[in-house]
Amino acid sequence: MSTATTVSVQSPAPTDRSPFISWLAVISVMLGIFSIVTTEILPIGLLTSIGSSFTISDGMAGLMMTMPGFLAAVSAPVVTVATGRIDRRVMLGVFILLLALANFLAAVASSYWLVLISRVMVGITIGGFWSIGAGLASQLVPAKSVGRATSVIFSAVPLGSVLGVPLGTFIGDIAGWRTAFLVMGGFTLAVLVLLLVVVPPLPSGRATHLDVLGGLLRSVNTRFALVMTFLVVLAHFGTYTYVTPFLEQVTHVSSGLITVYLLIYGAAGIAGNFLGGATVGRYPRSTFAAAAALIAGATLLLPVLGHSDAGAVALLVVWGVAYGAVPVCSQTWFSKAAPDSPEAHSVLFTASFQATISIGALVGGAVLDRSSPSAVMVLGGLAAVLTALVAWAHWAGRYTWPKASQPHRDRGGVRPGACSTAFPLARGRARSSGPARREVSPPPFLGPPR
């Protein structure tokens, strides 16, 4: 079966809509992702109280965090392919409604298994909504504003980290963990109404098929994106999931101050998201490598400098700025690898990102149980170092991204400008025929803010 004949085509943003409505549509997608991120990580601050309610261990309660990531990795390709010909606005609404129902089910669950069913629903929502919403900016705003709109959409990730866990914990402490899920369900319904009102119809064009995804996996640039995403997300979530034990045991921070420290980290993440969005389109290798290097520096230095409050806060700021740029960096690499298959590359981005979140949490927990929080930080830092080295390897190999009008030209190892005969990737690589080590300009839908 051919892997290059069917691509997902997105139409440009409608020109008859006012800028205000167009940006409201961007904000509605951002709020949808914010709802998803907040719901996904909400149990972090409520884990102990939920476990006590159902008389289960903390390890069993931790399934609420690992299940959604793995399920999102599976649902991203399956759901996107199965619903490929349905209007994408309709699908966004369906996924947000499913998220609201998941929150309400968790709020009224009479047994822990019902809570886990609600987390299955969350995982399906993550895979479906992210795969569609991550690449929608080009259909919502004019081309000159796409870079800025993409940064706004991705700002939902650090915003969810900044507001989600502290606010959920605060509500849970005052009114109980069930109320926290109930409030989140109500907020999600409000987002659903806004999304249906301001987002225009989004016909899917030709559907994304599994053979398209298989074709992308044969692209050397997609493979680089997968490896870098795996390593940097493993480094981050293998360490950040257990930053609270580190702050408690090494820095000796009180529980009240930990919330403040994490808020500072989250605020730095918001800044990093927009800084990364402003540079990654033009300098994708440098931006991704810099973000990974900063994560490596922060996590490797925490066991050394994290004994003092000032050292811990300074490194958390560096870490927050660095990780804030990671989602948009990863999305940009996938988009450059497949500029004419925006929904297909969003599927790969979502699946790889979400699966690695769960793997990182599991690996970090296993290391923590057998060693110490400092060892977790060191191992995570080494994984981030490997990410920077992979980015350097892409630069040293002089790989380029295909043009939008010539999708997947690096597939099969064809050199740009060479003859049309394809060779297996094991025998050849896509290299630049122009000046050495020159980074290409961004694709139209993920350029830097003007």
CSV table of C-alpha atoms in Angstrom, one decimal:
chain,number,residue,atom,x,y,z
A,1,MET,CA,0.0,0.0,0.0
A,2,SER,CA,1.3,3.4,-0.8
A,3,THR,CA,2.4,5.6,2.0
A,4,ALA,CA,2.6,8.9,0.2
A,5,THR,CA,-0.6,9.2,-1.7
A,6,THR,CA,-2.9,10.2,1.1
A,7,VAL,CA,-2.2,13.2,3.3
A,8,SER,CA,-4.3,15.3,5.7
A,9,VAL,CA,-4.9,18.7,4.1
A,10,GLN,CA,-5.9,21.7,6.1
A,11,SER,CA,-7.5,24.7,4.6
A,12,PRO,CA,-6.2,28.2,5.4
A,13,ALA,CA,-8.0,30.4,7.9
A,14,PRO,CA,-11.2,32.0,6.7
A,15,THR,CA,-10.7,35.6,5.6
A,16,ASP,CA,-14.2,36.9,6.4
A,17,ARG,CA,-13.9,36.5,10.2
A,18,SER,CA,-13.0,39.4,12.5
A,19,PRO,CA,-9.6,39.2,14.2
A,20,PHE,CA,-11.3,39.3,17.5
A,21,ILE,CA,-13.4,36.2,16.8
A,22,SER,CA,-10.4,34.5,15.3
A,23,TRP,CA,-8.3,35.0,18.4
A,24,LEU,CA,-11.2,33.9,20.6
A,25,ALA,CA,-11.1,30.7,18.6
A,26,VAL,CA,-7.4,30.3,19.4
A,27,ILE,CA,-8.1,31.0,23.1
A,28,SER,CA,-10.9,28.4,23.1
A,29,VAL,CA,-8.5,25.8,21.8
A,30,MET,CA,-6.0,26.9,24.4
A,31,LEU,CA,-8.6,26.6,27.2
A,32,GLY,CA,-9.5,23.2,25.9
A,33,ILE,CA,-5.9,22.0,26.2
A,34,PHE,CA,-5.6,23.8,29.6
A,35,SER,CA,-8.7,21.8,30.8
A,36,ILE,CA,-7.0,18.6,29.5
A,37,VAL,CA,-3.6,19.3,31.1
A,38,THR,CA,-5.2,20.3,34.4
A,39,THR,CA,-7.5,17.3,34.5
A,40,GLU,CA,-4.5,15.0,33.7
A,41,ILE,CA,-2.3,16.3,36.5
A,42,LEU,CA,-5.1,17.1,39.0
A,43,PRO,CA,-4.6,13.9,41.0
A,44,ILE,CA,-1.0,14.8,41.9
A,45,GLY,CA,-2.1,17.1,44.7
A,46,LEU,CA,-5.1,14.9,45.6
A,47,LEU,CA,-3.4,11.5,45.5
A,48,THR,CA,-3.2,10.9,49.3
A,49,SER,CA,-6.8,12.0,50.0
A,50,ILE,CA,-8.2,9.9,47.1
A,51,GLY,CA,-6.2,6.8,48.3
A,52,SER,CA,-7.6,7.3,51.8
A,53,SER,CA,-11.2,7.5,50.5
A,54,PHE,CA,-10.9,4.1,48.8
A,55,THR,CA,-8.4,2.5,51.3
A,56,ILE,CA,-5.8,1.9,48.7
A,57,SER,CA,-2.0,2.4,48.6
A,58,ASP,CA,-0.3,5.4,47.1
A,59,GLY,CA,1.1,3.1,44.4
A,60,MET,CA,-2.3,1.9,43.4
A,61,ALA,CA,-3.6,5.5,43.5
A,62,GLY,CA,-0.7,6.4,41.2
A,63,LEU,CA,-2.4,4.5,38.4
A,64,MET,CA,-4.5,7.7,37.9
A,65,MET,CA,-1.4,9.4,36.6
A,66,THR,CA,0.1,6.6,34.5
A,67,MET,CA,-3.0,5.4,32.7
A,68,PRO,CA,-4.0,8.5,30.7
A,69,GLY,CA,-0.6,8.8,29.1
A,70,PHE,CA,-0.5,5.3,27.8
A,71,LEU,CA,-4.1,5.4,26.6
A,72,ALA,CA,-3.5,8.8,24.9
A,73,ALA,CA,-0.6,7.2,23.0
A,74,VAL,CA,-2.9,4.5,21.7
A,75,SER,CA,-6.0,6.7,21.1
A,76,ALA,CA,-4.1,9.4,19.2
A,77,PRO,CA,-3.7,7.4,16.0
A,78,VAL,CA,-6.7,5.2,16.4
A,79,VAL,CA,-9.3,7.9,17.1
A,80,THR,CA,-7.8,10.3,14.6
A,81,VAL,CA,-7.9,7.7,11.8
A,82,ALA,CA,-11.4,6.5,12.8
A,83,THR,CA,-12.9,10.0,12.7
A,84,GLY,CA,-10.8,11.3,9.8
A,85,ARG,CA,-13.7,12.6,7.7
A,86,ILE,CA,-15.7,14.2,10.4
A,87,ASP,CA,-15.6,18.0,10.9
A,88,ARG,CA,-12.8,18.7,13.3
A,89,ARG,CA,-14.8,21.3,15.2
A,90,VAL,CA,-17.4,18.6,16.0
A,91,MET,CA,-14.6,16.2,17.2
A,92,LEU,CA,-13.1,18.9,19.4
A,93,GLY,CA,-16.5,19.4,21.0
A,94,VAL,CA,-17.0,15.6,21.4
A,95,PHE,CA,-13.6,15.3,23.2
A,96,ILE,CA,-14.2,18.2,25.5
A,97,LEU,CA,-17.7,16.8,26.4
A,98,LEU,CA,-16.0,13.5,27.1
A,99,LEU,CA,-13.5,15.3,29.4
A,100,ALA,CA,-16.4,17.0,31.3
A,101,LEU,CA,-18.1,13.6,31.8
A,102,ALA,CA,-14.9,12.1,33.0
A,103,ASN,CA,-14.5,14.8,35.7
A,104,PHE,CA,-18.1,14.3,36.8
A,105,LEU,CA,-17.7,10.5,37.0
A,106,ALA,CA,-14.6,10.9,39.2
A,107,ALA,CA,-16.5,13.3,41.4
A,108,VAL,CA,-19.4,10.8,42.1
A,109,ALA,CA,-17.4,7.6,41.9
A,110,SER,CA,-18.4,5.1,44.5
A,111,SER,CA,-15.4,2.9,43.9
A,112,TYR,CA,-11.8,3.3,42.8
A,113,TRP,CA,-12.5,1.4,39.6
A,114,LEU,CA,-15.0,4.0,38.5
A,115,VAL,CA,-12.3,6.6,39.0
A,116,LEU,CA,-10.0,4.5,36.8
A,117,ILE,CA,-12.7,4.4,34.1
A,118,SER,CA,-12.9,8.2,34.3
A,119,ARG,CA,-9.1,8.2,33.7
A,120,VAL,CA,-9.6,6.0,30.6
A,121,MET,CA,-11.9,8.7,29.3
A,122,VAL,CA,-9.3,11.3,30.0
A,123,GLY,CA,-6.7,9.4,28.1
A,124,ILE,CA,-8.9,9.1,25.0
A,125,THR,CA,-9.6,12.8,25.2
A,126,ILE,CA,-5.9,13.7,25.5
A,127,GLY,CA,-5.0,11.6,22.4
A,128,GLY,CA,-7.9,12.9,20.3
A,129,PHE,CA,-8.0,16.6,21.2
A,130,TRP,CA,-4.2,17.1,21.1
A,131,SER,CA,-3.8,15.4,17.8
A,132,ILE,CA,-6.4,17.8,16.2
A,133,GLY,CA,-5.9,20.9,18.3
A,134,ALA,CA,-2.0,21.1,18.3
A,135,GLY,CA,-1.9,22.1,14.6
A,136,LEU,CA,-5.0,24.2,14.2
A,137,ALA,CA,-3.4,27.7,14.4
A,138,SER,CA,-3.1,27.9,10.6
A,139,GLN,CA,-6.9,27.4,10.2
A,140,LEU,CA,-7.9,30.0,12.8
A,141,VAL,CA,-5.7,33.1,12.1
A,142,PRO,CA,-3.9,34.6,9.1
A,143,ALA,CA,-0.6,33.3,8.1
A,144,LYS,CA,1.4,36.2,9.6
A,145,SER,CA,-0.1,35.4,13.1
A,146,VAL,CA,0.2,31.6,13.1
A,147,GLY,CA,3.5,31.5,15.1
A,148,ARG,CA,2.0,33.7,17.8
A,149,ALA,CA,-1.2,31.7,17.8
A,150,THR,CA,0.7,28.5,18.2
A,151,SER,CA,2.5,29.9,21.2
A,152,VAL,CA,-0.8,30.9,22.7
A,153,ILE,CA,-2.2,27.4,22.2
A,154,PHE,CA,0.9,25.8,23.8
A,155,SER,CA,0.9,28.2,26.7
A,156,ALA,CA,-1.9,26.0,28.1
A,157,VAL,CA,0.7,23.4,29.1
A,158,PRO,CA,2.6,25.6,31.6
A,159,LEU,CA,-0.6,27.4,32.6
A,160,GLY,CA,-2.1,24.0,33.5
A,161,SER,CA,1.0,23.2,35.6
A,162,VAL,CA,1.0,26.6,37.3
A,163,LEU,CA,-2.7,26.8,38.1
A,164,GLY,CA,-3.9,23.2,37.9
A,165,VAL,CA,-2.2,21.4,40.7
A,166,PRO,CA,-2.2,24.3,43.3
A,167,LEU,CA,-5.8,25.2,42.6
A,168,GLY,CA,-7.0,21.6,42.6
A,169,THR,CA,-5.1,21.0,45.9
A,170,PHE,CA,-6.5,24.2,47.4
A,171,ILE,CA,-10.1,23.2,46.5
A,172,GLY,CA,-9.5,19.7,47.7
A,173,ASP,CA,-8.2,20.9,51.1
A,174,ILE,CA,-11.2,23.2,51.6
A,175,ALA,CA,-14.1,21.1,50.1
A,176,GLY,CA,-12.7,17.6,49.4
A,177,TRP,CA,-11.2,16.0,46.3
A,178,ARG,CA,-14.6,15.3,44.8
A,179,THR,CA,-15.4,19.0,44.7
A,180,ALA,CA,-12.1,19.6,42.8
A,181,PHE,CA,-13.2,17.3,40.0
A,182,LEU,CA,-16.7,18.7,40.1
A,183,VAL,CA,-15.4,22.3,39.6
A,184,MET,CA,-13.1,21.1,36.8
A,185,GLY,CA,-16.1,19.4,35.1
A,186,GLY,CA,-18.1,22.7,35.2
A,187,PHE,CA,-15.2,24.7,33.8
A,188,THR,CA,-14.8,22.2,31.0
A,189,LEU,CA,-18.5,22.6,30.0
A,190,ALA,CA,-18.0,26.4,29.8
A,191,VAL,CA,-15.0,25.8,27.5
A,192,LEU,CA,-17.2,23.5,25.3
A,193,VAL,CA,-19.8,26.3,24.9
A,194,LEU,CA,-17.1,28.9,23.9
A,195,LEU,CA,-15.5,26.5,21.5
A,196,LEU,CA,-18.7,25.7,19.7
A,197,VAL,CA,-19.6,29.4,19.4
A,198,VAL,CA,-16.3,30.9,18.2
A,199,VAL,CA,-14.5,28.0,16.3
A,200,PRO,CA,-15.5,27.9,12.6
A,201,PRO,CA,-16.4,24.7,10.8
A,202,LEU,CA,-13.2,22.8,10.1
A,203,PRO,CA,-13.7,20.3,7.3
A,204,SER,CA,-11.0,17.6,7.5
A,205,GLY,CA,-10.3,17.4,3.7
A,206,ARG,CA,-8.8,14.0,3.0
A,207,ALA,CA,-8.6,11.7,6.0
A,208,THR,CA,-5.4,10.7,7.8
A,209,HIS,CA,-4.8,6.9,7.2
A,210,LEU,CA,-2.5,4.5,9.0
A,211,ASP,CA,-0.4,4.2,5.9
A,212,VAL,CA,0.4,7.9,6.1
A,213,LEU,CA,1.6,7.5,9.7
A,214,GLY,CA,3.7,4.6,8.6
A,215,GLY,CA,5.2,6.7,5.8
A,216,LEU,CA,6.1,9.4,8.3
A,217,LEU,CA,8.0,6.9,10.4
A,218,ARG,CA,10.2,6.2,7.5
A,219,SER,CA,11.3,9.8,7.4
A,220,VAL,CA,14.7,10.3,9.0
A,221,ASN,CA,13.6,13.7,10.3
A,222,THR,CA,10.5,12.1,12.0
A,223,ARG,CA,12.8,9.6,13.6
A,224,PHE,CA,15.0,12.4,15.0
A,225,ALA,CA,11.9,14.1,16.3
A,226,LEU,CA,10.7,10.9,18.0
A,227,VAL,CA,14.1,10.2,19.6
A,228,MET,CA,14.5,13.8,20.9
A,229,THR,CA,11.0,13.9,22.2
A,230,PHE,CA,11.4,10.6,24.0
A,231,LEU,CA,14.7,11.6,25.6
A,232,VAL,CA,13.7,15.1,26.7
A,233,VAL,CA,10.2,14.2,28.0
A,234,LEU,CA,11.8,11.2,29.8
A,235,ALA,CA,14.4,13.5,31.4
A,236,HIS,CA,11.7,16.0,32.5
A,237,PHE,CA,8.9,13.8,33.8
A,238,GLY,CA,11.3,11.3,35.3
A,239,THR,CA,12.6,14.1,37.5
A,240,TYR,CA,9.8,16.7,37.8
A,241,THR,CA,7.3,14.1,39.0
A,242,TYR,CA,9.5,13.7,42.1
A,243,VAL,CA,10.6,17.2,42.6
A,244,THR,CA,8.5,17.5,45.7
A,245,PRO,CA,10.4,14.7,47.5
A,246,PHE,CA,13.7,16.4,46.5
A,247,LEU,CA,12.6,19.7,47.9
A,248,GLU,CA,11.4,18.1,51.1
A,249,GLN,CA,14.4,15.8,51.7
A,250,VAL,CA,17.3,17.8,50.2
A,251,THR,CA,16.3,21.4,50.3
A,252,HIS,CA,14.2,20.9,53.4
A,253,VAL,CA,11.3,23.1,52.2
A,254,SER,CA,8.0,23.2,54.1
A,255,SER,CA,4.9,22.0,52.3
A,256,GLY,CA,3.5,25.6,52.1
A,257,LEU,CA,6.7,26.9,50.4
A,258,ILE,CA,6.8,24.0,47.9
A,259,THR,CA,3.6,25.3,46.4
A,260,VAL,CA,5.2,28.7,46.0
A,261,TYR,CA,8.3,27.2,44.5
A,262,LEU,CA,6.2,25.3,41.9
A,263,LEU,CA,4.3,28.4,41.1
A,264,ILE,CA,7.6,30.2,40.4
A,265,TYR,CA,8.6,27.2,38.2
A,266,GLY,CA,5.3,27.4,36.3
A,267,ALA,CA,5.6,31.2,35.7
A,268,ALA,CA,9.1,30.6,34.3
A,269,GLY,CA,7.5,27.9,32.1
A,270,ILE,CA,5.1,30.4,30.6
A,271,ALA,CA,7.9,32.7,29.7
A,272,GLY,CA,9.9,29.8,28.2
A,273,ASN,CA,6.9,28.8,26.0
A,274,PHE,CA,6.8,32.2,24.3
A,275,LEU,CA,10.6,32.5,24.1
A,276,GLY,CA,10.8,29.1,22.4
A,277,GLY,CA,7.9,29.9,20.1
A,278,ALA,CA,9.7,33.1,19.0
A,279,THR,CA,12.9,31.3,18.0
A,280,VAL,CA,12.2,27.6,17.2
A,281,GLY,CA,10.6,28.2,13.8
A,282,ARG,CA,13.8,29.9,12.6
A,283,TYR,CA,16.4,28.0,14.6
A,284,PRO,CA,14.8,24.6,15.4
A,285,ARG,CA,18.0,22.7,16.2
A,286,SER,CA,19.5,25.5,18.3
A,287,THR,CA,16.3,26.1,20.3
A,288,PHE,CA,15.6,22.5,21.1
A,289,ALA,CA,19.3,21.8,22.0
A,290,ALA,CA,19.4,24.9,24.2
A,291,ALA,CA,16.2,23.8,26.0
A,292,ALA,CA,17.6,20.3,26.6
A,293,ALA,CA,21.0,21.7,27.7
A,294,LEU,CA,19.3,24.0,30.3
A,295,ILE,CA,17.2,21.1,31.6
A,296,ALA,CA,20.4,19.0,31.9
A,297,GLY,CA,22.2,21.8,33.7
A,298,ALA,CA,19.3,22.4,36.2
A,299,THR,CA,18.8,18.8,37.1
A,300,LEU,CA,22.5,17.9,37.3
A,301,LEU,CA,23.2,20.9,39.5
A,302,LEU,CA,20.2,20.5,41.8
A,303,PRO,CA,21.9,17.8,44.0
A,304,VAL,CA,24.9,20.2,44.3
A,305,LEU,CA,23.2,23.6,44.7
A,306,GLY,CA,19.8,22.6,45.7
A,307,HIS,CA,20.6,22.3,49.4
A,308,SER,CA,19.9,26.1,49.7
A,309,ASP,CA,16.7,27.8,49.0
A,310,ALA,CA,18.3,30.3,46.7
A,311,GLY,CA,20.0,27.6,44.7
A,312,ALA,CA,16.9,25.5,44.4
A,313,VAL,CA,14.7,28.5,43.3
A,314,ALA,CA,17.3,29.7,40.7
A,315,LEU,CA,17.6,26.3,39.2
A,316,LEU,CA,13.8,25.8,39.1
A,317,VAL,CA,13.5,29.0,37.2
A,318,VAL,CA,16.1,27.8,34.6
A,319,TRP,CA,14.3,24.5,34.5
A,320,GLY,CA,10.9,26.1,34.0
A,321,VAL,CA,12.1,28.4,31.2
A,322,ALA,CA,13.7,25.4,29.4
A,323,TYR,CA,10.8,23.0,29.7
A,324,GLY,CA,8.3,25.7,28.7
A,325,ALA,CA,10.0,25.6,25.3
A,326,VAL,CA,9.9,21.8,24.9
A,327,PRO,CA,6.4,21.2,23.7
A,328,VAL,CA,6.5,23.8,20.9
A,329,CYS,CA,10.1,22.6,20.0
A,330,SER,CA,8.9,19.0,19.6
A,331,GLN,CA,5.8,20.0,17.7
A,332,THR,CA,7.9,22.1,15.3
A,333,TRP,CA,10.3,19.3,14.6
A,334,PHE,CA,7.4,17.0,13.7
A,335,SER,CA,5.7,19.7,11.6
A,336,LYS,CA,8.9,20.3,9.7
A,337,ALA,CA,9.3,16.6,9.0
A,338,ALA,CA,5.8,16.4,7.4
A,339,PRO,CA,4.7,19.9,6.4
A,340,ASP,CA,1.9,18.6,4.2
A,341,SER,CA,0.5,16.2,6.8
A,342,PRO,CA,-0.3,18.5,9.8
A,343,GLU,CA,-2.8,16.2,11.5
A,344,ALA,CA,-0.6,13.1,10.9
A,345,HIS,CA,2.4,14.7,12.5
A,346,SER,CA,0.3,15.9,15.4
A,347,VAL,CA,-0.8,12.3,16.0
A,348,LEU,CA,2.9,11.2,16.3
A,349,PHE,CA,3.7,14.2,18.5
A,350,THR,CA,0.8,13.4,20.8
A,351,ALA,CA,1.4,9.7,21.0
A,352,SER,CA,5.2,9.9,21.6
A,353,PHE,CA,4.8,12.8,24.1
A,354,GLN,CA,2.1,11.2,26.2
A,355,ALA,CA,3.6,7.7,26.2
A,356,THR,CA,6.9,9.1,27.4
A,357,ILE,CA,5.2,11.1,30.2
A,358,SER,CA,4.0,7.8,31.7
A,359,ILE,CA,7.3,6.0,31.1
A,360,GLY,CA,9.2,8.9,32.7
A,361,ALA,CA,7.0,8.8,35.8
A,362,LEU,CA,7.4,5.0,36.1
A,363,VAL,CA,11.2,5.1,35.6
A,364,GLY,CA,11.7,8.0,38.0
A,365,GLY,CA,9.6,6.2,40.6
A,366,ALA,CA,11.6,3.0,40.2
A,367,VAL,CA,14.9,4.9,40.6
A,368,LEU,CA,13.5,6.8,43.6
A,369,ASP,CA,12.4,3.6,45.4
A,370,ARG,CA,15.9,2.2,45.0
A,371,SER,CA,18.1,5.2,45.6
A,372,SER,CA,17.4,8.9,46.3
A,373,PRO,CA,15.8,12.0,44.8
A,374,SER,CA,19.3,13.3,43.9
A,375,ALA,CA,20.0,10.1,41.9
A,376,VAL,CA,16.7,10.7,40.0
A,377,MET,CA,17.9,14.3,39.1
A,378,VAL,CA,21.3,13.1,37.9
A,379,LEU,CA,19.8,10.4,35.6
A,380,GLY,CA,17.3,12.8,34.2
A,381,GLY,CA,20.0,15.3,33.5
A,382,LEU,CA,22.0,12.6,31.6
A,383,ALA,CA,18.9,11.9,29.4
A,384,ALA,CA,18.6,15.6,28.7
A,385,VAL,CA,22.3,15.7,27.7
A,386,LEU,CA,21.6,12.9,25.2
A,387,THR,CA,18.8,15.1,23.7
A,388,ALA,CA,21.2,17.9,23.0
A,389,LEU,CA,23.7,15.5,21.4
A,390,VAL,CA,21.0,14.1,19.1
A,391,ALA,CA,20.2,17.7,18.0
A,392,TRP,CA,23.9,18.2,17.3
A,393,ALA,CA,23.9,15.0,15.3
A,394,HIS,CA,21.1,16.4,13.1
A,395,TRP,CA,23.1,19.5,12.5
A,396,ALA,CA,26.4,17.6,11.9
A,397,GLY,CA,24.6,15.3,9.4
A,398,ARG,CA,23.4,18.4,7.5
A,399,TYR,CA,19.8,17.1,7.3
A,400,THR,CA,17.2,19.4,6.0
A,401,TRP,CA,13.4,19.5,6.2
A,402,PRO,CA,11.2,18.9,3.1
A,403,LYS,CA,9.5,21.9,1.5
A,404,ALA,CA,5.7,22.1,1.9
A,405,SER,CA,5.3,21.6,-1.9
A,406,GLN,CA,7.5,18.5,-1.8
A,407,PRO,CA,6.4,16.5,1.2
A,408,HIS,CA,8.6,13.8,2.7
A,409,ARG,CA,11.5,14.2,0.2
A,410,ASP,CA,13.9,12.8,2.8
A,411,ARG,CA,11.8,9.6,3.0
A,412,GLY,CA,13.8,6.7,1.6
A,413,GLY,CA,17.1,8.6,1.8
A,414,VAL,CA,16.6,10.7,-1.3
A,415,ARG,CA,19.0,13.6,-1.4
A,416,PRO,CA,17.4,17.0,-2.4
A,417,GLY,CA,18.4,17.8,-5.9
A,418,ALA,CA,19.4,14.2,-6.7
A,419,CYS,CA,17.8,11.8,-9.1
A,420,SER,CA,14.4,10.3,-8.2
A,421,THR,CA,15.6,6.8,-7.5
A,422,ALA,CA,15.0,6.1,-3.8
A,423,PHE,CA,17.4,4.2,-1.6
A,424,PRO,CA,16.7,2.6,1.8
A,425,LEU,CA,17.5,4.8,4.7
A,426,ALA,CA,20.2,2.4,5.8
A,427,ARG,CA,22.1,3.2,2.6
A,428,GLY,CA,21.6,6.9,2.4
A,429,ARG,CA,20.5,10.0,4.2
A,430,ALA,CA,18.8,13.3,3.3
A,431,ARG,CA,21.5,15.9,3.2
A,432,SER,CA,21.6,19.5,2.2
A,433,SER,CA,22.8,20.3,-1.3
A,434,GLY,CA,23.1,24.0,-0.2
A,435,PRO,CA,25.5,25.6,2.2
A,436,ALA,CA,26.6,23.4,5.1
A,437,ARG,CA,24.9,23.6,8.5
A,438,ARG,CA,22.3,26.1,7.4
A,439,GLU,CA,19.0,26.0,9.2
A,440,VAL,CA,16.0,26.3,7.0
A,441,SER,CA,13.1,28.8,7.3
A,442,PRO,CA,10.0,27.7,9.2
A,443,PRO,CA,7.0,26.1,7.6
A,444,PRO,CA,4.1,28.6,7.1
A,445,PHE,CA,2.0,27.3,9.9
A,446,LEU,CA,4.7,27.3,12.6
A,447,GLY,CA,6.8,30.4,11.9
A,448,PRO,CA,8.0,32.7,14.7
A,449,PRO,CA,5.7,35.6,15.8
A,450,ARG,CA,6.1,38.6,13.6
